CSV table of C-alpha atoms in Angstrom, one decimal:
chain,number,residue,atom,x,y,z
A,1,MET,CA,25.8,-24.7,49.6
A,2,PRO,CA,24.0,-26.7,46.9
A,3,LYS,CA,26.5,-28.2,44.4
A,4,PRO,CA,26.4,-26.8,40.9
A,5,SER,CA,25.8,-29.3,38.1
A,6,PRO,CA,28.8,-31.5,37.6
A,7,GLY,CA,31.3,-30.5,35.0
A,8,ASP,CA,30.4,-26.8,34.6
A,9,GLU,CA,28.4,-27.2,31.4
A,10,GLN,CA,25.2,-28.7,30.1
A,11,PRO,CA,24.4,-30.1,26.6
A,12,GLN,CA,23.0,-27.4,24.4
A,13,ARG,CA,19.5,-27.8,23.0
A,14,PRO,CA,19.4,-27.4,19.2
A,15,THR,CA,18.0,-24.1,17.8
A,16,GLY,CA,14.7,-24.5,16.1
A,17,ALA,CA,11.0,-23.6,16.4
A,18,GLU,CA,9.9,-21.8,19.5
A,19,ALA,CA,6.3,-22.4,18.5
A,20,ALA,CA,4.8,-24.4,15.7
A,21,ALA,CA,1.7,-26.4,15.1
A,22,GLY,CA,-0.3,-28.1,12.4
A,23,ARG,CA,-3.3,-30.4,12.0
A,24,PRO,CA,-2.6,-33.3,9.7
A,25,ARG,CA,-6.0,-33.7,8.3
A,26,ASP,CA,-8.1,-30.5,8.9
A,27,CYS,CA,-5.9,-27.8,10.5
A,28,GLY,CA,-6.8,-25.5,7.6
A,29,GLU,CA,-10.3,-25.3,9.0
A,30,GLU,CA,-8.8,-23.5,12.0
A,31,GLY,CA,-6.3,-21.2,10.4
A,32,PRO,CA,-8.2,-18.4,8.6
A,33,ARG,CA,-10.7,-18.1,11.5
A,34,ALA,CA,-8.3,-18.4,14.4
A,35,SER,CA,-8.5,-14.7,15.3
A,36,ALA,CA,-12.1,-15.1,16.3
A,37,SER,CA,-11.0,-17.3,19.3
A,38,PRO,CA,-10.2,-15.4,22.5
A,39,PRO,CA,-6.7,-15.8,24.0
A,40,GLN,CA,-6.5,-18.4,26.7
A,41,ASP,CA,-4.6,-17.9,30.0
A,42,ARG,CA,-2.4,-20.9,30.7
A,43,SER,CA,-0.6,-22.0,33.8
A,44,VAL,CA,3.1,-22.2,34.1
A,45,SER,CA,3.0,-26.0,34.1
A,46,GLU,CA,0.9,-26.0,30.9
A,47,LEU,CA,3.3,-23.7,29.2
A,48,GLN,CA,6.2,-25.8,30.3
A,49,GLU,CA,4.5,-28.9,29.0
A,50,ILE,CA,4.0,-27.2,25.6
A,51,SER,CA,7.6,-26.0,25.6
A,52,ASP,CA,8.9,-29.6,26.3
A,53,GLU,CA,6.7,-31.0,23.5
A,54,ILE,CA,8.0,-28.4,21.0
A,55,TYR,CA,11.6,-29.2,22.1
A,56,LYS,CA,11.1,-33.0,21.6
A,57,LEU,CA,9.6,-32.4,18.2
A,58,THR,CA,12.4,-30.0,17.2
A,59,LEU,CA,15.0,-32.4,18.4
A,60,ALA,CA,13.5,-35.3,16.4
A,61,HIS,CA,13.1,-33.1,13.3
A,62,GLU,CA,16.7,-31.9,13.6
A,63,ILE,CA,18.0,-35.5,13.9
A,64,VAL,CA,16.2,-36.5,10.7
A,65,LEU,CA,17.1,-33.6,8.5
A,66,ASN,CA,20.6,-32.9,9.8
A,67,GLY,CA,22.8,-35.9,9.4
A,68,ASP,CA,25.7,-34.1,11.2
A,69,PHE,CA,23.5,-33.1,14.2
A,70,LYS,CA,25.2,-33.6,17.6
A,71,LEU,CA,24.5,-32.2,21.0
A,72,GLN,CA,27.2,-29.7,22.0
A,73,MET,CA,28.3,-28.4,25.4
A,74,VAL,CA,27.4,-24.8,26.2
A,75,ASN,CA,30.5,-22.6,26.5
A,76,PHE,CA,29.8,-19.1,27.8
A,77,SER,CA,32.0,-16.2,26.6
A,78,PRO,CA,34.9,-15.7,29.1
A,79,PHE,CA,33.8,-12.1,29.7
A,80,SER,CA,30.1,-12.7,29.9
A,81,LEU,CA,28.1,-12.2,33.1
A,82,GLU,CA,26.9,-15.8,33.0
A,83,ASN,CA,30.5,-17.1,32.9
A,84,ARG,CA,31.6,-14.8,35.8
A,85,VAL,CA,28.7,-15.9,38.0
A,86,LYS,CA,29.3,-19.6,37.1
A,87,GLU,CA,33.0,-19.4,37.8
A,88,THR,CA,32.4,-17.5,41.1
A,89,LEU,CA,30.0,-20.1,42.4
A,90,HIS,CA,32.0,-23.1,41.2
A,91,LYS,CA,35.2,-21.7,42.8
A,92,ALA,CA,33.4,-21.2,46.1
A,93,PHE,CA,32.1,-24.7,46.0
A,94,TRP,CA,35.3,-26.5,45.2
A,95,ASP,CA,37.4,-24.3,47.6
A,96,SER,CA,35.0,-25.3,50.3
A,97,LEU,CA,35.4,-29.0,49.4
A,98,LYS,CA,39.2,-28.6,49.5
A,99,GLU,CA,39.0,-27.1,53.0
A,100,GLN,CA,36.7,-29.9,54.2
A,101,ILE,CA,39.0,-32.7,52.9
A,102,SER,CA,42.1,-30.9,54.2
A,103,ALA,CA,40.7,-30.4,57.7
A,104,SER,CA,41.9,-32.4,60.7
A,105,PRO,CA,40.1,-34.7,60.9
A,106,PRO,CA,38.9,-34.6,57.3
A,107,ASP,CA,35.2,-33.9,56.7
A,108,TYR,CA,34.1,-36.2,53.9
A,109,THR,CA,30.3,-35.4,53.9
A,110,GLN,CA,30.4,-33.4,50.6
A,111,ALA,CA,32.9,-35.7,49.0
A,112,ILE,CA,30.7,-38.7,49.7
A,113,GLN,CA,27.7,-37.0,48.0
A,114,LEU,CA,29.9,-36.4,45.0
A,115,LEU,CA,31.0,-40.0,44.9
A,116,GLN,CA,27.3,-41.0,44.9
A,117,GLU,CA,26.8,-38.7,41.8
A,118,ILE,CA,29.9,-40.1,40.1
A,119,LYS,CA,28.5,-43.6,40.7
A,120,GLU,CA,25.2,-42.7,39.1
A,121,ALA,CA,26.9,-41.1,36.2
A,122,LEU,CA,29.0,-44.2,35.5
A,123,LEU,CA,25.9,-46.4,35.7
A,124,SER,CA,24.1,-44.2,33.2
A,125,LEU,CA,26.9,-44.9,30.7
A,126,LEU,CA,26.4,-48.6,30.8
A,127,LEU,CA,24.6,-50.6,28.1
A,128,PRO,CA,22.0,-53.2,29.1
A,129,ARG,CA,24.5,-56.0,28.5
A,130,HIS,CA,27.0,-54.6,31.0
A,131,ASN,CA,25.5,-56.6,34.0
A,132,GLN,CA,28.9,-57.7,35.5
A,133,LEU,CA,30.4,-54.2,35.3
A,134,ARG,CA,27.2,-52.8,36.8
A,135,SER,CA,27.6,-55.1,39.8
A,136,GLN,CA,31.2,-54.2,40.2
A,137,ILE,CA,30.5,-50.5,40.3
A,138,GLU,CA,27.7,-51.0,42.8
A,139,GLU,CA,30.0,-52.9,45.0
A,140,ALA,CA,33.1,-50.7,44.6
A,141,LEU,CA,31.2,-47.5,45.2
A,142,ASP,CA,28.8,-48.7,47.9
A,143,VAL,CA,28.0,-45.3,49.5
A,144,GLU,CA,26.9,-46.7,52.8
A,145,LEU,CA,30.2,-48.6,53.2
A,146,ILE,CA,32.1,-45.6,52.1
A,147,ARG,CA,30.3,-43.5,54.8
A,148,GLN,CA,31.2,-46.0,57.5
A,149,GLU,CA,34.8,-46.0,56.4
A,150,ALA,CA,34.8,-42.2,56.6
A,151,GLU,CA,33.4,-42.3,60.2
A,152,HIS,CA,36.2,-44.7,61.3
A,153,GLY,CA,39.0,-42.7,59.5
A,154,ALA,CA,39.6,-45.5,57.1
A,155,LEU,CA,38.4,-43.9,53.8
A,156,ASP,CA,40.8,-44.3,50.9
A,157,ILE,CA,39.9,-41.5,48.6
A,158,ARG,CA,42.9,-42.1,46.3
A,159,GLY,CA,41.9,-45.8,45.9
A,160,LEU,CA,38.3,-44.9,45.1
A,161,THR,CA,39.3,-42.3,42.5
A,162,THR,CA,41.8,-44.7,40.9
A,163,TYR,CA,39.0,-47.2,40.5
A,164,ILE,CA,36.8,-44.5,39.0
A,165,LEU,CA,39.5,-43.5,36.5
A,166,ASP,CA,40.0,-47.1,35.5
A,167,THR,CA,36.3,-47.5,34.9
A,168,MET,CA,36.1,-44.3,32.9
A,169,ALA,CA,39.0,-45.5,30.7
A,170,MET,CA,37.0,-48.6,29.9
A,171,LEU,CA,33.7,-46.8,29.1
A,172,CYS,CA,34.9,-43.7,27.3
A,173,ALA,CA,35.1,-43.2,23.5
A,174,PRO,CA,38.6,-43.2,22.0
A,175,VAL,CA,38.3,-39.4,21.6
A,176,ARG,CA,38.2,-39.1,25.4
A,177,ASP,CA,41.3,-41.3,26.1
A,178,GLU,CA,43.6,-38.4,26.5
A,179,ASP,CA,41.2,-36.5,28.8
A,180,VAL,CA,40.9,-39.5,31.1
A,181,GLN,CA,44.7,-40.2,31.1
A,182,GLY,CA,45.3,-36.5,32.0
A,183,LEU,CA,43.4,-37.0,35.3
A,184,GLN,CA,46.0,-39.6,36.4
A,185,SER,CA,48.5,-36.9,37.3
A,186,LEU,CA,46.3,-34.9,39.6
A,187,SER,CA,47.1,-35.3,43.3
A,188,ASP,CA,44.7,-32.8,44.9
A,189,PRO,CA,41.5,-34.7,45.7
A,190,ALA,CA,39.2,-31.7,45.2
A,191,GLN,CA,40.7,-30.8,41.9
A,192,LEU,CA,40.6,-34.4,40.8
A,193,LEU,CA,36.9,-34.7,41.6
A,194,ARG,CA,36.2,-31.5,39.8
A,195,GLU,CA,38.0,-32.8,36.6
A,196,ILE,CA,36.3,-36.2,36.9
A,197,PHE,CA,32.9,-34.4,36.7
A,198,ARG,CA,34.1,-32.4,33.7
A,199,VAL,CA,35.2,-35.5,31.7
A,200,LEU,CA,32.1,-37.4,32.8
A,201,ASP,CA,29.9,-34.7,31.3
A,202,LEU,CA,31.8,-35.0,28.0
A,203,MET,CA,31.3,-38.8,28.1
A,204,LYS,CA,27.6,-38.4,28.8
A,205,THR,CA,27.3,-36.1,25.8
A,206,ASP,CA,29.2,-38.7,23.7
A,207,MET,CA,26.8,-41.4,24.8
A,208,LEU,CA,23.8,-39.1,23.9
A,209,ASN,CA,25.3,-38.6,20.4
A,210,PHE,CA,25.8,-42.3,20.0
A,211,SER,CA,22.2,-42.9,20.9
A,212,ILE,CA,21.1,-40.2,18.4
A,213,GLN,CA,23.1,-42.0,15.6
A,214,SER,CA,21.5,-45.3,16.6
A,215,LEU,CA,18.1,-43.8,16.7
A,216,ARG,CA,18.3,-41.9,13.4
A,217,PRO,CA,17.3,-44.7,11.0
A,218,HIS,CA,14.2,-45.5,13.1
A,219,LEU,CA,13.2,-41.8,13.2
A,220,GLN,CA,13.7,-41.5,9.5
A,221,ASP,CA,11.3,-44.4,8.9
A,222,HIS,CA,8.6,-42.8,11.1
A,223,SER,CA,9.3,-39.1,11.1
A,224,ILE,CA,6.3,-38.1,9.0
A,225,GLN,CA,3.8,-39.8,11.1
A,226,TYR,CA,5.5,-38.7,14.3
A,227,GLU,CA,5.6,-35.0,13.3
A,228,GLN,CA,2.0,-35.0,12.1
A,229,LYS,CA,0.9,-36.6,15.4
A,230,LYS,CA,2.9,-34.1,17.5
A,231,PHE,CA,1.7,-31.1,15.6
A,232,GLN,CA,-1.9,-32.3,15.8
A,233,GLU,CA,-1.4,-32.4,19.6
A,234,LEU,CA,0.1,-28.9,19.6
A,235,ILE,CA,-2.6,-27.4,17.5
A,236,ASP,CA,-5.2,-28.8,19.9
A,237,LYS,CA,-3.4,-26.9,22.7
A,238,LEU,CA,-2.6,-23.8,20.6
A,239,PRO,CA,-5.7,-23.2,18.4
A,240,ASN,CA,-4.6,-19.8,17.1
A,241,SER,CA,-1.2,-20.9,15.9
A,242,LEU,CA,-1.4,-20.9,12.1
A,243,ASP,CA,-2.1,-17.3,11.2
A,244,HIS,CA,1.3,-16.6,9.6
A,245,THR,CA,1.1,-19.9,7.6
A,246,THR,CA,-2.4,-18.9,6.3
A,247,GLU,CA,-1.1,-15.4,5.3
A,248,TRP,CA,1.9,-17.0,3.6
A,249,LEU,CA,-0.3,-19.3,1.5
A,250,ARG,CA,-2.8,-16.5,0.8
A,251,GLU,CA,0.0,-14.3,-0.7
A,252,ALA,CA,1.3,-17.3,-2.7
A,253,ALA,CA,-2.2,-18.0,-4.1
A,254,ALA,CA,-2.5,-14.3,-5.1
A,255,GLU,CA,0.9,-14.5,-7.0
A,256,ALA,CA,0.1,-17.8,-8.6
A,257,SER,CA,-3.3,-16.4,-9.8
A,258,ALA,CA,-1.6,-13.2,-11.1
A,259,SER,CA,0.8,-15.3,-13.2
A,260,LEU,CA,-2.1,-17.0,-14.8
A,261,SER,CA,-4.0,-13.8,-15.5
A,262,GLY,CA,-1.2,-11.7,-16.9
A,263,SER,CA,-1.0,-8.2,-15.6
A,264,GLN,CA,-3.7,-8.2,-13.0
A,265,PRO,CA,-2.6,-7.0,-9.5
A,266,HIS,CA,-2.1,-9.9,-7.1
A,267,SER,CA,-5.1,-9.2,-4.9
A,268,ALA,CA,-7.4,-8.5,-7.9
A,269,ALA,CA,-6.2,-11.7,-9.5
A,270,LEU,CA,-7.0,-13.7,-6.4
A,271,GLN,CA,-10.5,-12.2,-6.1
A,272,GLY,CA,-11.1,-13.0,-9.8
A,273,ALA,CA,-10.0,-16.6,-9.3
A,274,VAL,CA,-12.3,-17.0,-6.3
A,275,GLY,CA,-15.2,-15.5,-8.1
A,276,GLY,CA,-14.7,-17.8,-11.0
A,277,SER,CA,-13.8,-15.2,-13.7
A,278,THR,CA,-10.4,-16.6,-14.3
A,279,ALA,CA,-8.6,-20.0,-14.0
A,280,LEU,CA,-7.5,-21.2,-10.6
A,281,PRO,CA,-3.9,-22.1,-10.1
A,282,SER,CA,-3.2,-25.7,-9.1
A,283,LEU,CA,-2.6,-26.3,-5.4
A,284,THR,CA,0.8,-27.6,-6.2
A,285,SER,CA,1.7,-24.4,-8.1
A,286,VAL,CA,0.5,-22.3,-5.1
A,287,LEU,CA,2.5,-24.3,-2.6
A,288,ASN,CA,5.6,-24.1,-4.8
A,289,GLN,CA,5.1,-20.4,-5.1
A,290,GLY,CA,5.0,-20.2,-1.4
A,291,TYR,CA,8.2,-22.2,-1.0
A,292,MET,CA,10.0,-20.0,-3.6
A,293,ASN,CA,8.9,-16.9,-1.8
A,294,LEU,CA,11.0,-18.1,1.2
A,295,LEU,CA,14.1,-17.4,-0.9
A,296,CYS,CA,13.1,-13.7,-1.1
A,297,TRP,CA,12.0,-13.4,2.6
A,298,GLU,CA,12.8,-10.0,4.1
A,299,PRO,CA,13.9,-10.5,7.8
A,300,GLY,CA,11.9,-8.5,10.3
A,301,GLN,CA,9.2,-7.5,7.8
A,302,LYS,CA,7.0,-10.5,8.1
A,303,GLU,CA,6.7,-13.4,10.5
A,304,TYR,CA,7.9,-16.8,9.2
A,305,PRO,CA,5.2,-19.4,8.6
A,306,GLU,CA,4.7,-21.5,11.8
A,307,THR,CA,4.9,-24.7,9.8
A,308,LEU,CA,8.4,-23.8,8.7
A,309,LEU,CA,9.9,-22.4,11.9
A,310,MET,CA,11.9,-25.6,12.6
A,311,ASP,CA,13.6,-25.2,9.2
A,312,GLN,CA,14.0,-21.4,9.2
A,313,ALA,CA,17.7,-21.4,9.8
A,314,ARG,CA,18.2,-24.0,7.1
A,315,LEU,CA,16.1,-22.1,4.6
A,316,GLN,CA,17.8,-18.8,5.4
A,317,GLU,CA,21.1,-20.4,4.7
A,318,VAL,CA,19.8,-21.6,1.3
A,319,GLN,CA,18.6,-18.1,0.7
A,320,ALA,CA,22.0,-16.6,1.4
A,321,GLN,CA,23.7,-19.2,-0.8
A,322,VAL,CA,21.2,-18.4,-3.7
A,323,ASN,CA,22.0,-14.7,-3.3
A,324,GLN,CA,25.7,-15.4,-3.4
A,325,LEU,CA,25.4,-17.6,-6.4
A,326,SER,CA,23.3,-14.9,-8.2
A,327,VAL,CA,26.1,-12.4,-7.6
A,328,THR,CA,28.8,-14.8,-8.6
A,329,ALA,CA,27.0,-15.8,-11.9
A,330,ALA,CA,26.4,-12.1,-12.7
A,331,VAL,CA,30.0,-11.2,-12.1
A,332,LEU,CA,31.2,-14.0,-14.3
A,333,LEU,CA,28.7,-13.1,-17.1
A,334,VAL,CA,29.7,-9.4,-17.1
A,335,THR,CA,33.4,-10.3,-17.1
A,336,SER,CA,33.0,-12.9,-19.9
A,337,GLY,CA,31.2,-10.3,-22.0
A,338,MET,CA,34.0,-7.9,-21.5
A,339,CYS,CA,37.0,-10.2,-21.9
A,340,GLY,CA,35.8,-12.9,-24.3
A,341,SER,CA,35.8,-16.6,-24.4
A,342,ALA,CA,39.5,-17.1,-25.0
A,343,LEU,CA,40.3,-15.7,-21.5
A,344,PHE,CA,37.5,-17.6,-19.9
A,345,GLY,CA,38.7,-20.8,-21.5
A,346,SER,CA,42.2,-20.6,-19.9
A,347,PRO,CA,42.8,-23.2,-17.2
A,348,GLY,CA,41.8,-22.1,-13.7
A,349,PHE,CA,40.6,-18.6,-14.6
A,350,VAL,CA,36.9,-19.1,-13.9
A,351,ALA,CA,37.7,-21.0,-10.7
A,352,ARG,CA,39.8,-18.1,-9.4
A,353,LEU,CA,37.1,-15.6,-10.2
A,354,LYS,CA,34.5,-17.8,-8.4
A,355,LEU,CA,36.7,-18.1,-5.4
A,356,VAL,CA,37.4,-14.3,-5.2
A,357,THR,CA,33.7,-13.6,-5.6
A,358,LYS,CA,32.7,-16.2,-3.0
A,359,VAL,CA,35.1,-15.0,-0.4
A,360,LEU,CA,34.3,-11.4,-0.8
A,361,SER,CA,30.5,-11.9,-0.9
A,362,GLU,CA,30.3,-14.2,2.1
A,363,GLY,CA,27.4,-13.2,4.3
A,364,LEU,CA,26.4,-10.6,1.8
A,365,SER,CA,23.7,-8.2,3.1
A,366,CYS,CA,21.9,-5.2,1.5
A,367,THR,CA,23.8,-2.8,3.7
A,368,ARG,CA,27.3,-3.8,2.5
A,369,CYS,CA,26.5,-5.2,-1.0
A,370,GLU,CA,27.8,-2.1,-2.8
A,371,GLU,CA,31.0,-2.1,-0.7
A,372,ALA,CA,31.5,-5.9,-1.3
A,373,LEU,CA,31.1,-5.5,-5.1
A,374,GLN,CA,33.6,-2.6,-5.1
A,375,ASP,CA,36.1,-5.0,-3.6
A,376,ILE,CA,35.1,-7.8,-6.0
A,377,SER,CA,35.5,-5.4,-9.0
A,378,ASP,CA,39.1,-4.6,-7.9
A,379,GLN,CA,40.0,-8.2,-7.4
A,380,VAL,CA,38.4,-9.3,-10.7
A,381,LEU,CA,40.3,-6.6,-12.6
A,382,GLN,CA,43.6,-7.8,-11.0
A,383,GLU,CA,42.8,-11.4,-12.0
A,384,VAL,CA,41.9,-10.3,-15.6
A,385,SER,CA,45.1,-8.3,-15.9
A,386,ARG,CA,47.2,-11.1,-14.6
A,387,ALA,CA,45.6,-13.7,-16.9
A,388,LEU,CA,46.0,-11.5,-19.9
A,389,SER,CA,49.6,-10.9,-19.2
A,390,GLN,CA,50.3,-14.7,-18.7
A,391,LEU,CA,48.6,-15.5,-22.0
A,392,GLY,CA,50.4,-12.8,-23.9
A,393,TYR,CA,47.3,-10.8,-24.7
A,394,PRO,CA,47.3,-7.0,-24.6
A,395,ALA,CA,46.1,-5.4,-21.4
A,396,LEU,CA,42.6,-3.8,-21.2
A,397,THR,CA,42.4,-0.1,-22.0
A,398,SER,CA,41.6,2.3,-19.2
A,399,ASP,CA,38.1,2.8,-20.6
A,400,LYS,CA,37.5,-1.0,-20.6
A,401,CYS,CA,38.8,-1.3,-17.0
A,402,ALA,CA,36.5,1.5,-15.8
A,403,SER,CA,33.6,-0.1,-17.7
A,404,LEU,CA,34.2,-3.6,-16.2
A,405,LYS,CA,34.5,-2.2,-12.7
A,406,GLY,CA,31.4,-0.1,-13.2
A,407,GLN,CA,29.3,-3.0,-14.5
A,408,ILE,CA,30.4,-5.2,-11.6
A,409,LYS,CA,29.6,-2.6,-9.0
A,410,SER,CA,26.2,-2.0,-10.6
A,411,ILE,CA,25.2,-5.6,-9.7
A,412,ALA,CA,24.6,-4.3,-6.2
A,413,ASP,CA,21.4,-2.7,-7.6
A,414,LYS,CA,18.6,-5.3,-7.3
A,415,GLY,CA,17.1,-3.8,-10.5
A,416,ASN,CA,20.3,-4.5,-12.4
A,417,ALA,CA,19.3,-6.2,-15.7
A,418,VAL,CA,22.0,-8.9,-15.6
A,419,ARG,CA,21.4,-9.7,-11.9
A,420,ARG,CA,17.6,-9.8,-12.5
A,421,VAL,CA,17.9,-12.3,-15.4
A,422,ILE,CA,20.3,-14.5,-13.4
A,423,GLU,CA,18.0,-14.5,-10.4
A,424,GLN,CA,15.0,-15.4,-12.5
A,425,ARG,CA,16.9,-18.3,-14.1
A,426,ILE,CA,18.1,-19.6,-10.7
A,427,HIS,CA,14.6,-19.4,-9.2
A,428,LEU,CA,13.1,-21.1,-12.2
A,429,PHE,CA,15.6,-23.9,-11.9
A,430,LEU,CA,14.9,-24.3,-8.2
A,431,SER,CA,11.2,-24.1,-8.6
A,432,HIS,CA,11.4,-27.1,-11.0
A,433,PHE,CA,13.9,-28.8,-8.7
A,434,ILE,CA,11.5,-28.8,-5.7
A,435,SER,CA,8.4,-29.7,-7.7
A,436,PRO,CA,7.0,-33.2,-6.9
A,437,ASP,CA,8.1,-34.7,-10.2
A,438,GLY,CA,11.6,-33.0,-9.9
A,439,TRP,CA,14.0,-31.7,-12.6
A,440,ASN,CA,17.0,-33.9,-13.2
A,441,SER,CA,17.7,-33.3,-16.9
A,442,GLN,CA,21.2,-31.9,-17.5
A,443,LYS,CA,20.2,-30.6,-21.0
A,444,ASP,CA,17.6,-28.3,-19.4
A,445,PHE,CA,20.0,-26.5,-17.2
A,446,PRO,CA,19.5,-22.7,-17.6
A,447,LYS,CA,21.7,-20.8,-20.0
A,448,GLY,CA,24.3,-18.6,-18.5
A,449,LEU,CA,24.6,-20.6,-15.3
A,450,ASP,CA,27.1,-23.3,-16.4
A,451,ALA,CA,29.9,-21.9,-14.3
A,452,ILE,CA,27.8,-22.4,-11.1
A,453,GLN,CA,26.1,-25.6,-12.1
A,454,GLU,CA,27.7,-27.8,-9.5
A,455,GLU,CA,27.1,-25.3,-6.7
A,456,LEU,CA,23.5,-24.6,-7.8
A,457,GLN,CA,22.6,-28.3,-7.9
A,458,GLU,CA,24.0,-28.8,-4.4
A,459,VAL,CA,21.9,-25.9,-3.1
A,460,GLY,CA,18.9,-27.3,-5.0
A,461,ARG,CA,19.4,-30.7,-3.3
A,462,ARG,CA,19.5,-29.1,0.1
A,463,PHE,CA,16.5,-27.0,-0.7
A,464,ARG,CA,14.5,-29.9,-2.0
A,465,SER,CA,15.3,-32.1,1.0
A,466,VAL,CA,13.8,-29.5,3.4
A,467,ILE,CA,10.8,-28.8,1.1
A,468,HIS,CA,10.1,-32.5,0.4
A,469,HIS,CA,9.9,-33.3,4.2
A,470,ASN,CA,7.8,-30.2,4.9
A,471,ARG,CA,5.4,-31.1,2.1
A,472,GLN,CA,5.0,-34.6,3.4
A,473,VAL,CA,4.3,-33.5,6.9
A,474,PHE,CA,2.1,-30.5,6.2
A,475,GLY,CA,0.5,-31.3,2.8
A,476,PRO,CA,-2.8,-32.2,4.3
A,477,CYS,CA,-2.7,-29.0,6.5
A,478,TYR,CA,-1.9,-26.8,3.5
A,479,LEU,CA,-4.7,-28.4,1.5
A,480,GLY,CA,-7.2,-27.4,4.2
A,481,ILE,CA,-6.0,-23.8,4.4
A,482,LEU,CA,-5.9,-23.4,0.6
A,483,LYS,CA,-9.5,-24.6,0.3
A,484,LYS,CA,-10.5,-21.8,2.6
A,485,VAL,CA,-8.3,-19.3,0.7
A,486,LEU,CA,-9.5,-20.3,-2.8
A,487,PHE,CA,-13.0,-21.4,-2.0
A,488,PRO,CA,-14.1,-19.4,1.1
A,489,GLU,CA,-17.8,-20.1,0.3
A,490,ALA,CA,-17.5,-23.8,-0.5
A,491,GLU,CA,-19.0,-26.5,1.6
A,492,PRO,CA,-16.5,-27.9,4.2
A,493,GLU,CA,-16.3,-31.3,2.6
A,494,SER,CA,-16.2,-30.1,-0.9
A,495,ASP,CA,-13.1,-30.8,-3.0
A,496,ALA,CA,-14.5,-28.9,-6.1
A,497,GLY,CA,-11.7,-27.7,-8.3
A,498,THR,CA,-8.9,-28.9,-6.0
A,499,GLY,CA,-6.6,-31.8,-6.1
A,500,SER,CA,-4.0,-33.0,-3.6
A,501,PHE,CA,-0.3,-32.6,-3.2
């Protein structure tokens, strides 16, 4: 029976783009006309090669943007089909090994193969300077010598495993000391070998993460050029891969044009801009509009732009945090209007309301927004009543209580005036925050958002980090696409009316 991979688990690949491509200098020339190209049949090997390239690119991108990124071990759910199949196969394999070692005379054929794999695993953990230790491992785990000892009944399995454990103790990270020490008490050779593979897999993951930490500064210095080069290679292999990016920028251009022309519908505004009857939006304003539209993205209704797929999870998290902050600020504003500044100035009151709102609005979705705000209104009223009592103020009348709860619950409606104003101010702040020249002035912070200033600035920094990197990598690509969108009849080399990012 073939041996399952040692240690039961494999490092998990990071989530990210399944398909993404971009041409650093001229990918925009392909985007709008991609549909004219017929689909190409590709071999399995070609598809695998593309998949591997996307994985490498995604991994490098994740390492650069996520300072906490680490490879993790895959752990299937205990009741999943995958876990049951894995456990069944592994149990059959290790039970068979135990029978072979316990036979009279013992059959060490499979055990010797495992010792060879352990030797290779130990050698893979060595650094280039570990020349002496490398020689020692080669000598102590000489598989040919071990095979001869087994044939003559002189194989000392316990002695070999003791050497292996001592070597693992030297090579492992401090966090694995307890795991290695725990192996010392195992007396069953088959169980000991199984556990050695488990801990070795953990040590190999530790080594990979150490390598990632060491590689991160180098990747950060060269990530822009690397990603542009890799996307250039991918777009050459996937020529029809920027349709969603083109549509995303087309919609952003229409909205930016409409904002310049007042009340014109978006599509009409764009047609007017292209025809020259109204002012064109700047390329930067169009791109910023596109980025801001990502904070209002409706899952499942439209496909995400290909050039942002690697950051989709990060941007969706920012979107969720923006929605949560909008609700929090709206709740605080409504409560402040009802209760007055004296109550809001009491120590810890605003912090308690923020905490209550944050906890109850975690993972807020349209389907449960009304229910969550019902719970928030109940908790806010309790906090208000408690604070009024502690400060010696009279309690709210029943009419005011009902009014406060009703106003808070009405925030669930996206058309709610308070929520709409708060969202507009947050989006305005973030749009300036991600613009190339930035927005760092404290005095320009939007009114009504003071209570969430710290949280909003942190969200803004995270948003700006992703957008800044994306703009650097794909700015030339977006420029090419927007020329086609805004100037469909212009000469290919013409830069009339356009700047750069």
